[in-house]
Short mmCIF file of C-alpha atoms (C1' of nucleotides) in Angstrom, two decimals:
data_model
loop_
_atom_site.label_atom_id
_atom_site.label_comp_id
_atom_site.label_asym_id
_atom_site.label_seq_id
_atom_site.Cartn_x
_atom_site.Cartn_y
_atom_site.Cartn_z
CA MET A 1 0.00 0.00 0.00
CA SER A 2 1.10 3.51 -0.52
CA ALA A 3 1.26 5.85 2.41
CA SER A 4 -1.83 7.75 1.46
CA LEU A 5 -3.74 4.76 0.21
CA ALA A 6 -3.60 3.56 3.76
CA THR A 7 -5.72 6.47 4.86
CA ALA A 8 -8.36 6.31 2.17
CA SER A 9 -12.04 5.67 2.71
CA THR A 10 -12.43 7.03 6.18
CA ALA A 11 -15.02 9.54 7.31
CA ALA A 12 -14.80 12.40 9.77
CA ALA A 13 -15.52 12.98 13.40
CA TRP A 14 -17.58 15.64 11.85
CA PRO A 15 -18.90 13.91 8.75
CA MET A 16 -16.20 13.98 6.09
CA PRO A 17 -16.97 12.69 2.62
CA GLN A 18 -13.38 11.68 1.97
CA ALA A 19 -10.34 11.65 4.16
CA GLY A 20 -7.66 11.55 1.47
CA ARG A 21 -5.12 14.31 1.28
CA MET A 22 -6.62 15.90 -1.78
CA ALA A 23 -9.68 17.29 -0.12
CA PRO A 24 -12.81 17.69 -2.21
CA PRO A 25 -13.98 21.28 -2.59
CA SER A 26 -16.63 21.03 0.12
CA ASP A 27 -13.97 19.86 2.51
CA ASP A 28 -11.57 22.61 1.75
CA LEU A 29 -10.92 26.12 2.92
CA ASN A 30 -12.26 28.58 0.38
CA LEU A 31 -9.29 30.81 0.89
CA VAL A 32 -9.52 34.21 -0.66
CA GLY A 33 -6.53 36.44 -0.82
CA PRO A 34 -3.75 37.65 -3.03
CA THR A 35 -1.82 35.10 -5.03
CA VAL A 36 1.95 35.25 -4.90
CA THR A 37 4.42 33.54 -7.17
CA PHE A 38 7.65 32.00 -5.91
CA SER A 39 10.42 30.84 -8.17
CA ARG A 40 12.34 27.60 -7.90
CA ASP A 41 14.04 27.12 -4.49
CA GLN A 42 12.69 30.39 -3.16
CA GLU A 43 11.78 30.41 0.52
CA ILE A 44 8.10 30.84 1.34
CA HIS A 45 8.56 30.81 5.08
CA GLY A 46 11.40 29.91 7.43
CA GLU A 47 11.50 27.70 10.49
CA GLY A 48 11.10 29.78 13.63
CA GLU A 49 9.59 32.79 11.91
CA PRO A 50 6.27 34.18 13.16
CA ALA A 51 3.51 32.09 11.59
CA GLU A 52 1.53 34.98 10.21
CA HIS A 53 0.28 33.48 6.99
CA VAL A 54 -1.44 30.38 5.68
CA TYR A 55 -0.84 29.27 2.10
CA LYS A 56 -2.69 27.27 -0.48
CA VAL A 57 -0.94 25.91 -3.54
CA VAL A 58 -2.53 26.96 -6.81
CA ARG A 59 0.17 25.80 -9.17
CA GLY A 60 3.59 24.25 -8.62
CA ALA A 61 4.84 22.35 -5.58
CA VAL A 62 6.41 23.01 -2.18
CA ARG A 63 8.73 21.18 0.23
CA ALA A 64 8.52 21.54 4.02
CA PHE A 65 11.69 20.60 5.88
CA ARG A 66 14.00 21.00 8.81
CA ILE A 67 17.77 21.21 8.82
CA LEU A 68 19.37 19.11 11.55
CA ALA A 69 22.40 20.20 13.52
CA ASP A 70 24.85 18.32 11.28
CA GLY A 71 23.40 19.71 8.10
CA ARG A 72 21.18 16.81 7.15
CA ARG A 73 17.82 17.86 5.80
CA GLN A 74 14.63 16.00 6.60
CA ILE A 75 11.71 16.81 4.34
CA SER A 76 8.48 16.31 6.26
CA ASP A 77 6.04 16.86 3.43
CA PHE A 78 5.46 17.93 -0.14
CA TYR A 79 2.51 20.16 -0.98
CA LEU A 80 0.76 19.98 -4.33
CA PRO A 81 -1.94 22.10 -5.97
CA GLY A 82 -4.99 22.23 -3.70
CA ASP A 83 -2.97 21.58 -0.55
CA THR A 84 -2.98 24.08 2.30
CA PHE A 85 0.11 24.55 4.46
CA GLY A 86 1.55 26.87 7.07
CA LEU A 87 -1.32 26.50 9.53
CA GLU A 88 0.53 26.21 12.82
CA ALA A 89 -0.59 25.56 16.36
CA GLY A 90 2.19 27.75 17.70
CA LEU A 91 3.27 31.28 17.07
CA THR A 92 6.06 30.24 14.76
CA TYR A 93 6.56 27.97 11.77
CA ARG A 94 7.95 24.60 12.78
CA THR A 95 9.44 23.96 9.35
CA SER A 96 10.83 25.91 6.46
CA ALA A 97 8.93 25.87 3.17
CA GLU A 98 10.44 26.37 -0.29
CA ALA A 99 9.07 26.23 -3.80
CA LEU A 100 10.24 23.09 -5.63
CA ILE A 101 9.51 24.69 -8.98
CA ASP A 102 7.90 27.95 -9.96
CA THR A 103 4.87 28.01 -7.71
CA GLN A 104 1.80 30.15 -7.25
CA VAL A 105 0.12 30.27 -3.84
CA ILE A 106 -2.81 32.05 -2.24
CA VAL A 107 -1.68 33.86 0.90
CA VAL A 108 -4.05 34.46 3.82
CA ARG A 109 -3.41 36.12 7.15
CA ARG A 110 -3.66 33.55 9.88
CA GLY A 111 -5.67 35.83 12.11
CA SER A 112 -8.51 35.95 9.64
CA LEU A 113 -8.85 32.19 9.96
CA THR A 114 -8.53 31.78 13.71
CA ASP A 115 -10.77 34.74 14.43
CA GLY A 116 -13.37 33.38 12.10
CA ALA A 117 -13.21 29.96 13.66
CA LEU A 118 -14.39 31.37 16.96
CA GLU A 119 -17.64 32.49 15.31
CA ASP A 120 -18.05 30.01 12.52
CA SER A 121 -18.19 26.39 13.58
CA ASP A 122 -18.15 25.31 9.97
CA LEU A 123 -14.81 27.02 9.48
CA ALA A 124 -13.56 25.46 12.68
CA ARG A 125 -14.58 22.10 11.29
CA ARG A 126 -12.54 22.64 8.14
CA LEU A 127 -9.51 23.73 10.12
CA TRP A 128 -9.86 20.58 12.20
CA ARG A 129 -9.93 18.44 9.08
CA LEU A 130 -6.82 20.10 7.75
CA ALA A 131 -4.91 19.41 10.95
CA VAL A 132 -6.12 15.84 11.13
CA GLY A 133 -5.33 15.25 7.49
CA ASP A 134 -1.76 16.39 8.10
CA LEU A 135 -1.59 14.14 11.14
CA GLN A 136 -2.64 11.11 9.14
CA ARG A 137 -0.08 11.88 6.48
CA SER A 138 2.62 12.26 9.07
CA GLN A 139 1.71 8.97 10.71
CA ASP A 140 1.84 7.27 7.35
CA HIS A 141 5.25 8.85 6.83
CA VAL A 142 6.35 7.21 10.10
CA LEU A 143 5.14 3.86 8.82
CA MET A 144 7.12 4.44 5.66
CA LEU A 145 10.36 5.22 7.49
CA GLY A 146 10.29 2.53 10.16
CA ARG A 147 12.26 -0.56 9.16
CA ARG A 148 11.34 -0.50 5.50
CA SER A 149 13.77 -1.27 2.72
CA ALA A 150 14.80 1.27 0.12
CA ALA A 151 12.66 -0.48 -2.51
CA GLU A 152 9.58 -0.35 -0.29
CA ARG A 153 10.12 3.32 0.43
CA VAL A 154 10.60 4.34 -3.17
CA ALA A 155 7.64 2.26 -4.35
CA SER A 156 5.41 3.78 -1.66
CA PHE A 157 6.58 7.24 -2.63
CA LEU A 158 5.78 6.73 -6.30
CA MET A 159 2.34 5.27 -5.60
CA ASP A 160 1.52 8.03 -3.17
CA LEU A 161 2.58 10.74 -5.56
CA ALA A 162 0.72 9.16 -8.46
CA GLU A 163 -2.45 9.18 -6.42
CA ARG A 164 -2.04 12.69 -5.13
CA MET A 165 -1.20 14.12 -8.52
CA LYS A 166 -4.11 12.26 -10.10
CA ALA A 167 -1.77 11.71 -12.96
CA GLY A 168 -2.70 8.15 -13.78
CA SER A 169 0.34 6.19 -14.84
CA ARG A 170 2.39 9.16 -16.04
CA LEU A 171 4.16 11.04 -13.28
CA GLU A 172 5.84 14.41 -13.68
CA LEU A 173 8.05 14.82 -10.64
CA PRO A 174 8.31 18.36 -9.31
CA MET A 175 11.22 17.41 -7.06
CA SER A 176 14.83 16.38 -7.51
CA ARG A 177 16.38 13.06 -6.52
CA GLN A 178 17.88 14.80 -3.52
CA ASP A 179 14.44 15.95 -2.40
CA ILE A 180 13.12 12.40 -2.69
CA ALA A 181 16.08 11.07 -0.73
CA ASP A 182 15.60 13.60 2.05
CA TYR A 183 11.92 12.72 2.24
CA LEU A 184 12.53 8.96 2.37
CA GLY A 185 15.53 9.05 4.70
CA LEU A 186 17.87 7.64 2.04
CA THR A 187 20.83 8.91 0.04
CA ILE A 188 20.49 10.22 -3.47
CA GLU A 189 22.58 7.29 -4.73
CA THR A 190 20.26 4.73 -3.18
CA VAL A 191 17.21 6.43 -4.67
CA SER A 192 18.87 6.48 -8.06
CA ARG A 193 19.92 2.85 -7.89
CA THR A 194 16.47 1.75 -6.74
CA LEU A 195 14.84 3.55 -9.65
CA THR A 196 17.29 1.88 -12.01
CA GLN A 197 16.41 -1.53 -10.57
CA PHE A 198 12.70 -0.82 -10.98
CA GLN A 199 13.40 0.14 -14.56
CA GLU A 200 15.34 -3.06 -15.22
CA SER A 201 12.48 -5.06 -13.70
CA GLY A 202 10.02 -3.32 -15.98
CA LEU A 203 8.20 -1.81 -13.02
CA ILE A 204 8.68 1.72 -14.28
CA GLU A 205 9.90 3.64 -17.30
CA VAL A 206 11.98 6.79 -16.99
CA PRO A 207 11.94 8.69 -20.28
CA ALA A 208 13.42 11.71 -18.49
CA CYS A 209 14.73 12.36 -14.99
CA ARG A 210 11.56 14.06 -13.90
CA SER A 211 9.17 11.94 -15.89
CA ILE A 212 8.20 8.44 -14.76
CA ARG A 213 5.69 6.04 -16.22
CA LEU A 214 4.10 3.36 -14.04
CA PRO A 215 3.00 0.63 -16.45
CA ASP A 216 2.44 -1.93 -13.70
CA MET A 217 1.00 -0.19 -10.67
CA ARG A 218 -0.30 -3.47 -9.29
CA ALA A 219 3.20 -4.94 -9.04
CA LEU A 220 4.45 -1.66 -7.61
CA ALA A 221 1.70 -1.69 -5.00
CA GLU A 222 2.76 -5.16 -3.88
CA LEU A 223 6.22 -3.83 -3.18
CA CYS A 224 4.68 -1.36 -0.77
CA GLU A 225 3.56 -4.33 1.38
CA MET B 1 17.57 17.47 21.00
CA SER B 2 14.92 15.04 21.97
CA ALA B 3 11.89 14.68 19.81
CA SER B 4 9.65 16.48 22.22
CA LEU B 5 12.17 19.04 23.28
CA ALA B 6 12.04 20.20 19.71
CA THR B 7 8.42 21.18 20.14
CA ALA B 8 8.70 22.96 23.43
CA SER B 9 7.97 26.59 24.07
CA THR B 10 5.49 27.30 21.36
CA ALA B 11 2.13 28.93 21.82
CA ALA B 12 -1.20 28.24 20.19
CA ALA B 13 -3.18 29.55 17.26
CA TRP B 14 -5.64 29.99 20.01
CA PRO B 15 -3.42 31.05 22.89
CA MET B 16 -1.81 27.96 24.36
CA PRO B 17 0.24 28.26 27.53
CA GLN B 18 2.46 25.32 26.65
CA ALA B 19 2.67 23.17 23.56
CA GLY B 20 4.45 20.18 25.07
CA ARG B 21 2.83 16.80 25.02
CA MET B 22 2.01 16.78 28.69
CA ALA B 23 -0.74 19.34 28.56
CA PRO B 24 -1.33 21.46 31.62
CA PRO B 25 -4.79 21.05 33.17
CA SER B 26 -6.21 24.17 31.58
CA ASP B 27 -5.17 22.86 28.20
CA ASP B 28 -6.69 19.47 28.66
CA LEU B 29 -10.03 17.85 28.21
CA ASN B 30 -11.74 17.50 31.56
CA LEU B 31 -13.02 14.10 30.61
CA VAL B 32 -15.60 12.63 32.91
CA GLY B 33 -16.66 9.04 32.56
CA PRO B 34 -16.16 5.60 33.92
CA THR B 35 -12.62 4.40 34.51
CA VAL B 36 -11.68 1.00 33.16
CA THR B 37 -8.63 -1.07 34.00
CA PHE B 38 -6.73 -3.05 31.39
CA SER B 39 -4.10 -5.62 32.25
CA ARG B 40 -0.74 -6.02 30.58
CA ASP B 41 -0.96 -6.58 26.80
CA GLN B 42 -4.74 -6.30 26.80
CA GLU B 43 -6.26 -4.63 23.75
CA ILE B 44 -8.03 -1.34 24.35
CA HIS B 45 -9.14 -0.86 20.79
CA GLY B 46 -8.29 -2.51 17.48
CA GLU B 47 -7.33 -1.05 14.12
CA GLY B 48 -10.37 -0.76 11.89
CA GLU B 49 -12.92 -0.98 14.67
CA PRO B 50 -15.57 1.74 14.97
CA ALA B 51 -14.00 4.64 16.83
CA GLU B 52 -16.69 4.98 19.45
CA HIS B 53 -14.63 5.94 22.46
CA VAL B 54 -11.95 8.36 23.50
CA TYR B 55 -9.55 7.44 26.29
CA LYS B 56 -7.44 9.25 28.81
CA VAL B 57 -4.67 7.51 30.69
CA VAL B 58 -4.96 7.78 34.47
CA ARG B 59 -2.31 5.26 35.45
CA GLY B 60 -0.08 2.94 33.44
CA ALA B 61 0.92 3.27 29.76
CA VAL B 62 -0.36 2.40 26.30
CA ARG B 63 1.14 1.59 22.89
CA ALA B 64 -0.54 2.51 19.60
CA PHE B 65 0.62 0.49 16.61
CA ARG B 66 -0.05 -1.07 13.24
CA ILE B 67 0.88 -4.51 12.01
CA LEU B 68 2.29 -4.49 8.49
CA ALA B 69 1.55 -7.16 5.91
CA ASP B 70 4.71 -9.13 6.67
CA GLY B 71 4.13 -9.15 10.41
CA ARG B 72 6.36 -6.24 11.34
CA ARG B 73 4.91 -3.96 13.96
CA GLN B 74 5.35 -0.19 13.88
CA ILE B 75 4.54 1.57 17.12
CA SER B 76 3.37 5.08 16.33
CA ASP B 77 3.11 6.39 19.87
CA PHE B 78 3.20 5.68 23.56
CA TYR B 79 0.61 7.25 25.85
CA LEU B 80 1.39 8.10 29.45
CA PRO B 81 -0.73 9.32 32.36
CA GLY B 82 -2.54 12.51 31.35
CA ASP B 83 -2.43 11.70 27.64
CA THR B 84 -5.62 11.39 25.63
CA PHE B 85 -5.88 8.95 22.72
CA GLY B 86 -8.39 7.36 20.41
CA LEU B 87 -9.75 10.64 19.03
CA GLU B 88 -10.05 9.84 15.34
CA ALA B 89 -11.01 11.91 12.34
CA GLY B 90 -12.57 8.90 10.69
CA LEU B 91 -15.22 6.45 11.76
CA THR B 92 -12.66 3.81 12.66
CA TYR B 93 -9.47 3.56 14.69
CA ARG B 94 -6.39 3.86 12.52
CA THR B 95 -4.21 1.98 14.99
CA SER B 96 -4.57 -0.69 17.62
CA ALA B 97 -3.97 0.26 21.24
CA GLU B 98 -2.80 -2.05 24.00
CA ALA B 99 -1.89 -1.59 27.64
CA LEU B 100 1.88 -1.85 28.16
CA ILE B 101 1.38 -2.60 31.84
CA ASP B 102 -1.67 -2.65 34.05
CA THR B 103 -3.39 0.55 33.04
CA GLN B 104 -6.36 2.59 34.15
CA VAL B 105 -8.13 4.82 31.63
CA ILE B 106 -11.14 7.11 31.58
CA VAL B 107 -13.50 6.13 28.76
CA VAL B 108 -15.72 8.69 27.03
CA ARG B 109 -18.15 8.23 24.18
CA ARG B 110 -16.86 10.08 21.16
CA GLY B 111 -20.25 11.49 20.34
CA SER B 112 -20.38 13.42 23.57
CA LEU B 113 -17.24 15.27 22.51
CA THR B 114 -18.05 15.98 18.89
CA ASP B 115 -21.60 17.00 19.67
CA GLY B 116 -20.39 19.30 22.38
CA ALA B 117 -17.81 20.85 20.07
CA LEU B 118 -20.56 22.12 17.78
CA GLU B 119 -21.95 24.18 20.62
CA ASP B 120 -18.94 24.88 22.74
CA SER B 121 -16.10 26.66 20.99
CA ASP B 122 -13.90 26.21 24.02
CA LEU B 123 -14.25 22.45 23.74
CA ALA B 124 -13.58 22.67 20.02
CA ARG B 125 -10.41 24.58 20.87
CA ARG B 126 -9.21 21.83 23.16
CA LEU B 127 -9.92 19.15 20.60
CA TRP B 128 -7.93 21.16 18.10
CA ARG B 129 -5.00 21.34 20.47
CA LEU B 130 -5.08 17.61 21.01
CA ALA B 131 -4.99 16.92 17.28
CA VAL B 132 -2.22 19.43 16.68
CA GLY B 133 -0.22 18.10 19.61
CA ASP B 134 -0.37 14.63 18.11
CA LEU B 135 0.66 16.05 14.76
CA GLN B 136 3.71 17.71 16.22
CA ARG B 137 4.70 14.51 17.95
CA SER B 138 4.28 12.54 14.78
CA GLN B 139 6.41 15.02 12.82
CA ASP B 140 9.09 14.77 15.45
CA HIS B 141 8.88 11.00 15.14
CA VAL B 142 9.58 11.41 11.42
CA LEU B 143 12.63 13.50 12.21
CA MET B 144 13.78 10.76 14.55
CA LEU B 145 13.42 7.97 11.97
CA GLY B 146 14.91 9.69 8.94
CA ARG B 147 18.59 8.88 8.46
CA ARG B 148 19.50 8.81 12.13
CA SER B 149 21.86 6.29 13.67
CA ALA B 150 20.76 3.79 16.27
CA ALA B 151 22.57 5.75 18.98
CA GLU B 152 20.81 8.97 18.01
CA ARG B 153 17.43 7.27 18.04
CA VAL B 154 17.89 5.61 21.40
CA ALA B 155 19.28 8.77 22.98
CA SER B 156 16.35 10.80 21.65
CA PHE B 157 13.93 8.22 22.94
CA LEU B 158 15.39 8.27 26.43
CA MET B 159 15.44 12.06 26.61
CA ASP B 160 11.90 12.32 25.31
CA LEU B 161 10.62 9.76 27.78
CA ALA B 162 12.46 11.36 30.68
CA GLU B 163 10.81 14.67 29.90
CA ARG B 164 7.35 13.24 29.41
CA MET B 165 7.47 11.16 32.55
CA LYS B 166 8.82 14.09 34.57
CA ALA B 167 10.97 11.53 36.23
CA GLY B 168 14.14 13.55 36.46
CA SER B 169 17.16 11.35 35.93
CA ARG B 170 15.54 8.11 37.05
CA LEU B 171 13.45 6.43 34.36
CA GLU B 172 11.08 3.55 34.95
CA LEU B 173 10.31 2.11 31.53
CA PRO B 174 6.78 0.84 31.08
CA MET B 175 7.71 -0.87 27.82
CA SER B 176 9.89 -3.80 26.76
CA ARG B 177 12.96 -3.66 24.53
CA GLN B 178 10.83 -5.00 21.70
CA ASP B 179 8.41 -2.10 22.12
CA ILE B 180 11.27 0.37 22.01
CA ALA B 181 12.67 -1.31 18.91
CA ASP B 182 9.32 -1.21 17.14
CA TYR B 183 8.97 2.47 17.98
CA LEU B 184 12.45 3.41 16.79
CA GLY B 185 12.47 1.24 13.68
CA LEU B 186 15.33 -0.92 14.97
CA THR B 187 15.73 -4.52 16.09
CA ILE B 188 15.67 -5.54 19.72
CA GLU B 189 19.32 -6.59 19.47
CA THR B 190 20.39 -3.17 18.24
CA VAL B 191 18.48 -1.43 21.02
CA SER B 192 20.10 -3.71 23.57
CA ARG B 193 23.59 -3.22 22.18
CA THR B 194 23.15 0.53 22.07
CA LEU B 195 22.05 0.63 25.69
CA THR B 196 25.08 -1.47 26.63
CA GLN B 197 27.35 0.96 24.80
CA PHE B 198 25.76 3.90 26.59
CA GLN B 199 26.33 2.06 29.84
CA GLU B 200 29.98 1.40 29.04
CA SER B 201 30.42 5.07 28.15
CA GLY B 202 28.92 6.09 31.47
CA LEU B 203 26.03 7.82 29.75
CA ILE B 204 23.44 5.74 31.56
CA GLU B 205 23.12 3.21 34.35
CA VAL B 206 20.81 0.23 34.09
CA PRO B 207 20.22 -1.24 37.54
CA ALA B 208 17.37 -3.29 36.11
CA CYS B 209 15.98 -3.88 32.63
CA ARG B 210 13.13 -1.47 33.13
CA SER B 211 15.02 1.01 35.25
CA ILE B 212 17.45 3.47 33.72
CA ARG B 213 19.36 6.29 35.33
CA LEU B 214 20.53 9.26 33.28
CA PRO B 215 23.45 10.74 35.20
CA ASP B 216 24.64 12.84 32.27
CA MET B 217 21.64 14.17 30.43
CA ARG B 218 23.71 16.89 28.83
CA ALA B 219 25.96 14.40 27.08
CA LEU B 220 22.93 12.36 26.12
CA ALA B 221 21.27 15.44 24.65
CA GLU B 222 24.30 16.08 22.48
CA LEU B 223 23.90 12.63 20.97
CA CYS B 224 20.41 13.63 19.86
CA GLU B 225 22.00 16.23 17.58
"C1'" DC C 1 30.10 25.14 -28.18
"C1'" DG C 2 31.53 24.86 -23.47
"C1'" DG C 3 30.69 24.57 -18.58
"C1'" DC C 4 27.99 23.24 -14.83
"C1'" DC C 5 24.70 20.81 -12.35
"C1'" DC C 6 22.26 16.78 -11.59
"C1'" DG C 7 21.85 12.06 -11.99
"C1'" DT C 8 23.91 7.61 -12.64
"C1'" DT C 9 27.24 4.04 -11.92
"C1'" DG C 10 31.12 1.64 -9.58
"C1'" DA C 11 33.92 -0.03 -5.55
"C1'" DA C 12 34.80 -0.26 -0.75
"C1'" DG C 13 33.44 0.28 4.02
"C1'" DC C 14 30.33 0.33 7.76
"C1'" DT C 15 26.15 -0.02 10.27
"C1'" DA C 16 22.42 -2.59 11.54
"C1'" DA C 17 19.96 -7.04 10.58
"C1'" DT C 18 19.99 -11.78 10.99
"C1'" DC C 19 21.00 -16.11 12.98
"C1'" DA C 20 22.29 -18.42 17.07
"C1'" DA C 21 23.32 -19.22 21.84
"C1'" DT C 22 23.81 -17.86 26.59
"C1'" DG C 23 22.37 -15.49 30.77
"C1'" DG C 24 19.29 -13.62 34.22
"C1'" DC C 25 14.90 -12.69 36.26
"C1'" DC C 26 10.47 -14.13 37.76
"C1'" DG C 27 6.65 -16.98 38.59
"C1'" DT C 28 5.34 -21.56 39.55
"C1'" DG C 29 5.45 -25.75 41.72
"C1'" DG C 30 7.76 -29.15 44.41
"C1'" DC D 1 12.73 -22.31 50.67
"C1'" DC D 2 14.67 -23.97 46.70
"C1'" DA D 3 14.41 -26.00 41.93
"C1'" DC D 4 12.68 -25.68 37.46
"C1'" DG D 5 10.88 -23.60 33.31
"C1'" DG D 6 9.77 -19.86 30.40
"C1'" DC D 7 10.43 -15.37 28.84
"C1'" DC D 8 13.06 -11.48 28.01
"C1'" DA D 9 17.44 -9.38 27.47
"C1'" DT D 10 22.14 -9.69 26.29
"C1'" DT D 11 26.03 -11.11 23.65
"C1'" DG D 12 28.54 -13.12 19.66
"C1'" DA D 13 29.37 -14.17 14.65
"C1'" DT D 14 28.04 -13.52 10.17
"C1'" DT D 15 25.53 -11.36 6.39
"C1'" DA D 16 23.05 -7.97 3.81
"C1'" DG D 17 21.95 -3.48 2.54
"C1'" DC D 18 22.88 1.13 2.60
"C1'" DT D 19 26.24 4.78 2.79
"C1'" DT D 20 30.34 6.79 1.42
"C1'" DC D 21 33.77 8.10 -1.72
"C1'" DA D 22 34.84 8.64 -6.42
"C1'" DA D 23 34.35 9.10 -11.30
"C1'" DC D 24 31.65 9.49 -15.34
"C1'" DG D 25 27.85 11.03 -18.36
"C1'" DG D 26 24.23 13.71 -20.16
"C1'" DG D 27 21.18 17.42 -20.46
"C1'" DC D 28 20.43 22.30 -19.98
"C1'" DC D 29 21.68 27.02 -20.07
"C1'" DG D 30 24.66 30.60 -20.97
#
DNA sequence: CGGCCCGTTGAAGCTAATCAATGGCCGTGG
DNA sequence: CCACGGCCATTGATTAGCTTCAACGGGCCG
């Protein structure tokens, strides 16, 4: 199973039509606000900065990460079009966020959300779902990292991304091999070698670095456990 | 840093006096309901079962986990006295929960919480904090599992537990080595060997399997990165 | 056309897993 | 009270898989 497949087909404490990451419109914040464009590798917000804004991806993709003391980078999540990020419990951002590619986001002041939630229980409900959705994704990430082989991790990653990008069997990766490695807790070499093995086994086709075809998603899914 | 130390000293979207896992009373659900006692290894709820109850640990300790297809077990969290668990977004529990030792919990029907949250924005606020607290813990768990050595993982685990149990430098472990291994994504042998190394380095003392002294928490903290 | 960055490939080393056996604690029963 | 048995933890030896170090290649942009 892929990480996000594991969370599919659940409903909400407040009724939720679908618990997958890609929330249906009715389950989503109808954020209104200015759209801002960030170019490749540009910082959207930094770890420790005051968490004044909430963002929703319109176009492009984003990585959220932390830098450890020795320089290693752990990517905690990728955000794709339709995803909301930057909604913190605390006063500050707990991760940094950067655009993976040229990315357009809607920017909303946090206060407008939290103030509204005090009055509007429907808004509060949506905020709750966002937080819980992130929690489920993070727990699935834990399952992915704990005692799983490189092949299992990469297969889970590809299946998850294919589902989230609704791209069918043709994946256009917005992130580099290094990004994938830092998300999966592997080295770039191991990611590269694993993809090569998948290719040799006929599990995937890689016409270009950032373009991957998944001709046999069933076999790939079995690798995910 | 320990996993939970990393989350300390933040405040809330709604003002939150302290964001650590061990919520202060004002930040906690004042759950009222019958208390139930579970004996060692007894199941409290199972993965996939209808999520009808929410639990709060009074005494003892609990593990939440999933069994993977090949039999491996990933523990996603431990719950200690004061912790609330079982609050799901979906209709079903996403993990199984078992008592680590003889454990007393308060049991509340979920409906009484979610119904109340529609009326009572203060209750909704507390539920939000619970969900976000779990999220932060899960994200810290990801940081712990991604590309960290066995020594780093074990050191982080000990520091985290010491803080959560408010036990100072004397830790009484409620869980077995196998539980620790399944939480850290290691084998029981590696956990054991790492503890022995720590002992030989004078970092810890282990008068009994389940009893660990931390005479040099500063040195231990440095191992956590 | 040239340089640079990213990805791939190769070889060697190391960490943790695996396989296997011993040791110690605890509960039970003699 | 002591002896036995079972379970959990520890320790040892070997193996496997991933990382590390290093070099090469290929695509993209100037």
